[in-house]
Amino acid sequence: MATNITFHPGSVDGPERADLLKQKGVTVWLTGLSASGKSTIACALEQHLLHLRKFSYRLDGDNVRFGLNKDLGFDEKSRNENIRRIGEVSKLFADSCCIAITAFISPYRADRAGARELHEKAGLGFVEVFVDAPLQVAEQRDPKGLYKKARAGEIKEFTGVSAPYEPPENPEIHLRTDQCDVAESVRIISEYLAQKGFI
């Protein structure tokens, strides 16, 4: 761990930044099984918010592994570190008054709680969205063919098949994506953000 470091505050604090940009930062954390609809909803939500002229940015689980997290695997320790890093990155985005939208399986409650705590300690908003599709529905969708490979033993430690997924116990938003479509999901999240004063 680095020890010879000192935090250097900027000349603009959080409230002044929010006032100047006319927007408060928040992280919308989408969690759920592979093929539950996280990435699809995140893309649509980002587009909707940008069309409202709201500074928004999407962090996608697969995309981040092409760069920032390309050194990580899918064992439990790597998954923990993956989410720790994204918790920190999304906090930076939220601190800049961005609406950060994360789409990560993030299977462990403790890791999601850690991301929430980072935001809360910094006085930043954190909205956990459980993108909930029953396993059988996710397997039927299987757009990347990952469940088929996992069932065949070609992918080890695959969430929902050979690795656990711990569903949120008290998410701010619970989307049943076997019962509502993408447009409805975006509407539900947007209404919540509006109620909380983020848009």
PDB file of C-alpha atoms in Angstrom:
ATOM      1  CA  MET A   1       0.000   0.000   0.000  1.00  0.00           C
ATOM      2  CA  ALA A   2       1.144   3.529  -0.783  1.00  0.00           C
ATOM      3  CA  THR A   3       1.932   5.501   2.375  1.00  0.00           C
ATOM      4  CA  ASN A   4       3.697   8.673   1.224  1.00  0.00           C
ATOM      5  CA  ILE A   5       0.597  10.248  -0.288  1.00  0.00           C
ATOM      6  CA  THR A   6      -1.652  13.164   0.623  1.00  0.00           C
ATOM      7  CA  PHE A   7      -5.131  13.841  -0.751  1.00  0.00           C
ATOM      8  CA  HIS A   8      -5.129  17.096  -2.739  1.00  0.00           C
ATOM      9  CA  PRO A   9      -8.549  18.788  -2.674  1.00  0.00           C
ATOM     10  CA  GLY A  10      -9.671  20.852  -5.631  1.00  0.00           C
ATOM     11  CA  SER A  11     -10.731  24.496  -5.745  1.00  0.00           C
ATOM     12  CA  VAL A  12     -14.378  23.554  -6.413  1.00  0.00           C
ATOM     13  CA  ASP A  13     -16.299  21.547  -3.815  1.00  0.00           C
ATOM     14  CA  GLY A  14     -19.164  19.163  -4.475  1.00  0.00           C
ATOM     15  CA  PRO A  15     -22.083  21.537  -3.884  1.00  0.00           C
ATOM     16  CA  GLU A  16     -20.525  24.263  -6.066  1.00  0.00           C
ATOM     17  CA  ARG A  17     -19.832  21.764  -8.849  1.00  0.00           C
ATOM     18  CA  ALA A  18     -23.446  20.520  -8.691  1.00  0.00           C
ATOM     19  CA  ASP A  19     -24.720  24.090  -8.789  1.00  0.00           C
ATOM     20  CA  LEU A  20     -22.536  25.009 -11.762  1.00  0.00           C
ATOM     21  CA  LEU A  21     -23.470  21.879 -13.712  1.00  0.00           C
ATOM     22  CA  LYS A  22     -27.121  21.916 -12.558  1.00  0.00           C
ATOM     23  CA  GLN A  23     -26.898  18.205 -11.784  1.00  0.00           C
ATOM     24  CA  LYS A  24     -26.164  15.929  -8.822  1.00  0.00           C
ATOM     25  CA  GLY A  25     -24.032  12.834  -9.233  1.00  0.00           C
ATOM     26  CA  VAL A  26     -25.334   9.332  -8.565  1.00  0.00           C
ATOM     27  CA  THR A  27     -24.442   5.755  -9.419  1.00  0.00           C
ATOM     28  CA  VAL A  28     -27.170   3.490 -10.765  1.00  0.00           C
ATOM     29  CA  TRP A  29     -25.850   0.001 -10.044  1.00  0.00           C
ATOM     30  CA  LEU A  30     -27.489  -2.710 -12.172  1.00  0.00           C
ATOM     31  CA  THR A  31     -26.913  -6.220 -10.826  1.00  0.00           C
ATOM     32  CA  GLY A  32     -28.262  -9.570 -11.983  1.00  0.00           C
ATOM     33  CA  LEU A  33     -27.498 -12.800 -13.775  1.00  0.00           C
ATOM     34  CA  SER A  34     -25.901 -12.923 -17.201  1.00  0.00           C
ATOM     35  CA  ALA A  35     -28.648 -12.354 -19.815  1.00  0.00           C
ATOM     36  CA  SER A  36     -30.981 -10.763 -17.258  1.00  0.00           C
ATOM     37  CA  GLY A  37     -30.999  -7.556 -19.333  1.00  0.00           C
ATOM     38  CA  LYS A  38     -28.507  -5.355 -17.463  1.00  0.00           C
ATOM     39  CA  SER A  39     -26.476  -4.168 -20.450  1.00  0.00           C
ATOM     40  CA  THR A  40     -29.529  -3.633 -22.650  1.00  0.00           C
ATOM     41  CA  ILE A  41     -31.256  -1.564 -19.972  1.00  0.00           C
ATOM     42  CA  ALA A  42     -28.040   0.356 -19.224  1.00  0.00           C
ATOM     43  CA  CYS A  43     -27.633   1.317 -22.900  1.00  0.00           C
ATOM     44  CA  ALA A  44     -31.247   2.465 -23.177  1.00  0.00           C
ATOM     45  CA  LEU A  45     -31.089   4.364 -19.882  1.00  0.00           C
ATOM     46  CA  GLU A  46     -27.878   6.157 -20.876  1.00  0.00           C
ATOM     47  CA  GLN A  47     -29.417   7.172 -24.209  1.00  0.00           C
ATOM     48  CA  HIS A  48     -32.617   8.384 -22.523  1.00  0.00           C
ATOM     49  CA  LEU A  49     -30.731  10.471 -19.954  1.00  0.00           C
ATOM     50  CA  LEU A  50     -28.418  11.987 -22.558  1.00  0.00           C
ATOM     51  CA  HIS A  51     -31.454  12.975 -24.624  1.00  0.00           C
ATOM     52  CA  LEU A  52     -32.663  14.769 -21.494  1.00  0.00           C
ATOM     53  CA  ARG A  53     -29.281  16.593 -21.582  1.00  0.00           C
ATOM     54  CA  LYS A  54     -28.130  14.824 -18.421  1.00  0.00           C
ATOM     55  CA  PHE A  55     -24.430  14.050 -18.122  1.00  0.00           C
ATOM     56  CA  SER A  56     -24.431  10.230 -18.026  1.00  0.00           C
ATOM     57  CA  TYR A  57     -21.964   7.449 -18.684  1.00  0.00           C
ATOM     58  CA  ARG A  58     -22.286   3.678 -18.804  1.00  0.00           C
ATOM     59  CA  LEU A  59     -19.721   1.278 -17.343  1.00  0.00           C
ATOM     60  CA  ASP A  60     -20.295  -2.233 -18.715  1.00  0.00           C
ATOM     61  CA  GLY A  61     -18.867  -5.409 -17.213  1.00  0.00           C
ATOM     62  CA  ASP A  62     -17.513  -6.858 -20.460  1.00  0.00           C
ATOM     63  CA  ASN A  63     -16.250  -3.521 -21.786  1.00  0.00           C
ATOM     64  CA  VAL A  64     -14.243  -2.731 -18.656  1.00  0.00           C
ATOM     65  CA  ARG A  65     -12.458  -6.076 -18.939  1.00  0.00           C
ATOM     66  CA  PHE A  66     -10.963  -4.943 -22.263  1.00  0.00           C
ATOM     67  CA  GLY A  67      -8.960  -2.269 -20.435  1.00  0.00           C
ATOM     68  CA  LEU A  68      -9.024  -1.362 -16.754  1.00  0.00           C
ATOM     69  CA  ASN A  69      -9.763  -4.906 -15.576  1.00  0.00           C
ATOM     70  CA  LYS A  70      -8.122  -6.955 -18.337  1.00  0.00           C
ATOM     71  CA  ASP A  71      -5.734  -8.434 -15.756  1.00  0.00           C
ATOM     72  CA  LEU A  72      -8.584 -10.091 -13.822  1.00  0.00           C
ATOM     73  CA  GLY A  73     -10.109 -13.542 -14.192  1.00  0.00           C
ATOM     74  CA  PHE A  74     -13.430 -14.881 -12.912  1.00  0.00           C
ATOM     75  CA  ASP A  75     -12.411 -16.623  -9.698  1.00  0.00           C
ATOM     76  CA  GLU A  76     -13.927 -15.203  -6.516  1.00  0.00           C
ATOM     77  CA  LYS A  77     -10.889 -13.048  -5.636  1.00  0.00           C
ATOM     78  CA  SER A  78     -10.815 -11.534  -9.139  1.00  0.00           C
ATOM     79  CA  ARG A  79     -14.553 -10.878  -9.043  1.00  0.00           C
ATOM     80  CA  ASN A  80     -14.100  -9.092  -5.696  1.00  0.00           C
ATOM     81  CA  GLU A  81     -11.352  -6.896  -7.152  1.00  0.00           C
ATOM     82  CA  ASN A  82     -13.363  -6.260 -10.327  1.00  0.00           C
ATOM     83  CA  ILE A  83     -16.230  -4.821  -8.298  1.00  0.00           C
ATOM     84  CA  ARG A  84     -13.922  -2.972  -5.889  1.00  0.00           C
ATOM     85  CA  ARG A  85     -12.367  -1.122  -8.835  1.00  0.00           C
ATOM     86  CA  ILE A  86     -15.726  -0.349 -10.411  1.00  0.00           C
ATOM     87  CA  GLY A  87     -17.030   0.895  -7.081  1.00  0.00           C
ATOM     88  CA  GLU A  88     -14.123   3.346  -6.973  1.00  0.00           C
ATOM     89  CA  VAL A  89     -14.468   4.381 -10.631  1.00  0.00           C
ATOM     90  CA  SER A  90     -18.232   4.897 -10.414  1.00  0.00           C
ATOM     91  CA  LYS A  91     -17.699   6.968  -7.260  1.00  0.00           C
ATOM     92  CA  LEU A  92     -15.331   9.248  -9.215  1.00  0.00           C
ATOM     93  CA  PHE A  93     -17.923   9.632 -11.973  1.00  0.00           C
ATOM     94  CA  ALA A  94     -20.662  10.393  -9.441  1.00  0.00           C
ATOM     95  CA  ASP A  95     -18.361  12.881  -7.696  1.00  0.00           C
ATOM     96  CA  SER A  96     -18.021  14.697 -11.046  1.00  0.00           C
ATOM     97  CA  CYS A  97     -21.851  15.061 -11.021  1.00  0.00           C
ATOM     98  CA  CYS A  98     -22.267  12.349 -13.637  1.00  0.00           C
ATOM     99  CA  ILE A  99     -25.056   9.783 -13.563  1.00  0.00           C
ATOM    100  CA  ALA A 100     -22.871   6.678 -13.654  1.00  0.00           C
ATOM    101  CA  ILE A 101     -24.679   3.557 -14.852  1.00  0.00           C
ATOM    102  CA  THR A 102     -22.931   0.290 -14.026  1.00  0.00           C
ATOM    103  CA  ALA A 103     -23.957  -3.040 -15.559  1.00  0.00           C
ATOM    104  CA  PHE A 104     -22.115  -5.816 -13.725  1.00  0.00           C
ATOM    105  CA  ILE A 105     -23.266  -9.220 -12.529  1.00  0.00           C
ATOM    106  CA  SER A 106     -21.618  -8.286  -9.193  1.00  0.00           C
ATOM    107  CA  PRO A 107     -22.722 -11.577  -7.611  1.00  0.00           C
ATOM    108  CA  TYR A 108     -21.692 -10.967  -4.007  1.00  0.00           C
ATOM    109  CA  ARG A 109     -23.705  -8.850  -1.569  1.00  0.00           C
ATOM    110  CA  ALA A 110     -20.593  -7.837   0.364  1.00  0.00           C
ATOM    111  CA  ASP A 111     -18.977  -6.381  -2.761  1.00  0.00           C
ATOM    112  CA  ARG A 112     -22.097  -4.396  -3.653  1.00  0.00           C
ATOM    113  CA  ALA A 113     -22.351  -3.206  -0.054  1.00  0.00           C
ATOM    114  CA  GLY A 114     -18.749  -2.040  -0.284  1.00  0.00           C
ATOM    115  CA  ALA A 115     -19.533  -0.002  -3.403  1.00  0.00           C
ATOM    116  CA  ARG A 116     -22.548   1.526  -1.660  1.00  0.00           C
ATOM    117  CA  GLU A 117     -20.492   2.394   1.415  1.00  0.00           C
ATOM    118  CA  LEU A 118     -17.876   4.176  -0.718  1.00  0.00           C
ATOM    119  CA  HIS A 119     -20.593   6.406  -2.145  1.00  0.00           C
ATOM    120  CA  GLU A 120     -22.387   7.021   1.136  1.00  0.00           C
ATOM    121  CA  LYS A 121     -19.168   8.006   2.914  1.00  0.00           C
ATOM    122  CA  ALA A 122     -18.572  10.561   0.143  1.00  0.00           C
ATOM    123  CA  GLY A 123     -22.149  11.875   0.355  1.00  0.00           C
ATOM    124  CA  LEU A 124     -22.982  10.520  -3.095  1.00  0.00           C
ATOM    125  CA  GLY A 125     -26.128   8.802  -4.297  1.00  0.00           C
ATOM    126  CA  PHE A 126     -26.191   5.051  -4.914  1.00  0.00           C
ATOM    127  CA  VAL A 127     -29.192   3.274  -6.434  1.00  0.00           C
ATOM    128  CA  GLU A 128     -29.078  -0.514  -6.519  1.00  0.00           C
ATOM    129  CA  VAL A 129     -31.230  -1.972  -9.304  1.00  0.00           C
ATOM    130  CA  PHE A 130     -31.904  -5.705  -9.194  1.00  0.00           C
ATOM    131  CA  VAL A 131     -32.341  -6.788 -12.813  1.00  0.00           C
ATOM    132  CA  ASP A 132     -34.168  -9.978 -11.996  1.00  0.00           C
ATOM    133  CA  ALA A 133     -34.718 -12.706 -14.560  1.00  0.00           C
ATOM    134  CA  PRO A 134     -35.294 -16.289 -13.401  1.00  0.00           C
ATOM    135  CA  LEU A 135     -32.372 -18.550 -14.256  1.00  0.00           C
ATOM    136  CA  GLN A 136     -34.454 -20.550 -16.739  1.00  0.00           C
ATOM    137  CA  VAL A 137     -35.412 -17.340 -18.583  1.00  0.00           C
ATOM    138  CA  ALA A 138     -31.787 -16.147 -18.679  1.00  0.00           C
ATOM    139  CA  GLU A 139     -30.737 -19.541 -20.022  1.00  0.00           C
ATOM    140  CA  GLN A 140     -33.399 -19.410 -22.721  1.00  0.00           C
ATOM    141  CA  ARG A 141     -32.166 -15.982 -23.826  1.00  0.00           C
ATOM    142  CA  ASP A 142     -28.440 -16.850 -23.629  1.00  0.00           C
ATOM    143  CA  PRO A 143     -27.423 -14.328 -26.358  1.00  0.00           C
ATOM    144  CA  LYS A 144     -23.702 -15.086 -25.978  1.00  0.00           C
ATOM    145  CA  GLY A 145     -24.098 -18.854 -25.649  1.00  0.00           C
ATOM    146  CA  LEU A 146     -22.433 -18.728 -22.236  1.00  0.00           C
ATOM    147  CA  TYR A 147     -24.967 -20.839 -20.328  1.00  0.00           C
ATOM    148  CA  LYS A 148     -24.686 -23.591 -22.925  1.00  0.00           C
ATOM    149  CA  LYS A 149     -20.896 -23.570 -22.555  1.00  0.00           C
ATOM    150  CA  ALA A 150     -21.165 -23.499 -18.748  1.00  0.00           C
ATOM    151  CA  ARG A 151     -23.543 -26.476 -18.728  1.00  0.00           C
ATOM    152  CA  ALA A 152     -21.090 -28.328 -20.988  1.00  0.00           C
ATOM    153  CA  GLY A 153     -18.280 -27.617 -18.528  1.00  0.00           C
ATOM    154  CA  GLU A 154     -16.447 -25.335 -20.948  1.00  0.00           C
ATOM    155  CA  ILE A 155     -16.707 -22.299 -18.627  1.00  0.00           C
ATOM    156  CA  LYS A 156     -15.711 -22.724 -15.006  1.00  0.00           C
ATOM    157  CA  GLU A 157     -17.195 -20.682 -12.141  1.00  0.00           C
ATOM    158  CA  PHE A 158     -20.098 -19.313 -14.178  1.00  0.00           C
ATOM    159  CA  THR A 159     -22.582 -17.335 -12.087  1.00  0.00           C
ATOM    160  CA  GLY A 160     -25.914 -19.097 -11.644  1.00  0.00           C
ATOM    161  CA  VAL A 161     -24.548 -22.439 -12.822  1.00  0.00           C
ATOM    162  CA  SER A 162     -21.280 -23.254 -11.063  1.00  0.00           C
ATOM    163  CA  ALA A 163     -20.782 -20.064  -9.024  1.00  0.00           C
ATOM    164  CA  PRO A 164     -23.253 -18.331  -6.691  1.00  0.00           C
ATOM    165  CA  TYR A 165     -25.356 -15.227  -7.233  1.00  0.00           C
ATOM    166  CA  GLU A 166     -26.531 -13.498  -4.055  1.00  0.00           C
ATOM    167  CA  PRO A 167     -29.633 -11.454  -4.932  1.00  0.00           C
ATOM    168  CA  PRO A 168     -30.080  -8.037  -3.321  1.00  0.00           C
ATOM    169  CA  GLU A 169     -32.133  -8.115  -0.139  1.00  0.00           C
ATOM    170  CA  ASN A 170     -33.327  -4.515  -0.248  1.00  0.00           C
ATOM    171  CA  PRO A 171     -32.617  -2.863  -3.614  1.00  0.00           C
ATOM    172  CA  GLU A 172     -33.967   0.597  -4.363  1.00  0.00           C
ATOM    173  CA  ILE A 173     -35.475  -0.803  -7.578  1.00  0.00           C
ATOM    174  CA  HIS A 174     -36.477  -4.387  -8.443  1.00  0.00           C
ATOM    175  CA  LEU A 175     -37.067  -5.038 -12.147  1.00  0.00           C
ATOM    176  CA  ARG A 176     -38.642  -8.350 -13.171  1.00  0.00           C
ATOM    177  CA  THR A 177     -37.359  -8.458 -16.724  1.00  0.00           C
ATOM    178  CA  ASP A 178     -39.412 -11.528 -17.546  1.00  0.00           C
ATOM    179  CA  GLN A 179     -42.456  -9.305 -16.928  1.00  0.00           C
ATOM    180  CA  CYS A 180     -41.428  -5.824 -18.111  1.00  0.00           C
ATOM    181  CA  ASP A 181     -39.636  -4.688 -21.254  1.00  0.00           C
ATOM    182  CA  VAL A 182     -36.656  -2.367 -21.674  1.00  0.00           C
ATOM    183  CA  ALA A 183     -38.757   0.787 -22.155  1.00  0.00           C
ATOM    184  CA  GLU A 184     -40.705   0.102 -18.965  1.00  0.00           C
ATOM    185  CA  SER A 185     -37.482  -0.582 -17.073  1.00  0.00           C
ATOM    186  CA  VAL A 186     -36.025   2.750 -18.214  1.00  0.00           C
ATOM    187  CA  ARG A 187     -39.247   4.518 -17.225  1.00  0.00           C
ATOM    188  CA  ILE A 188     -39.155   2.989 -13.718  1.00  0.00           C
ATOM    189  CA  ILE A 189     -35.518   3.949 -13.125  1.00  0.00           C
ATOM    190  CA  SER A 190     -36.000   7.445 -14.556  1.00  0.00           C
ATOM    191  CA  GLU A 191     -39.035   8.092 -12.377  1.00  0.00           C
ATOM    192  CA  TYR A 192     -37.070   7.038  -9.313  1.00  0.00           C
ATOM    193  CA  LEU A 193     -34.159   9.333 -10.232  1.00  0.00           C
ATOM    194  CA  ALA A 194     -36.597  12.209 -10.761  1.00  0.00           C
ATOM    195  CA  GLN A 195     -38.264  11.595  -7.402  1.00  0.00           C
ATOM    196  CA  LYS A 196     -34.856  11.724  -5.714  1.00  0.00           C
ATOM    197  CA  GLY A 197     -33.876  14.933  -7.517  1.00  0.00           C
ATOM    198  CA  PHE A 198     -31.152  13.495  -9.746  1.00  0.00           C
ATOM    199  CA  ILE A 199     -32.891  14.407 -13.015  1.00  0.00           C
TER     200      ILE A 199
END
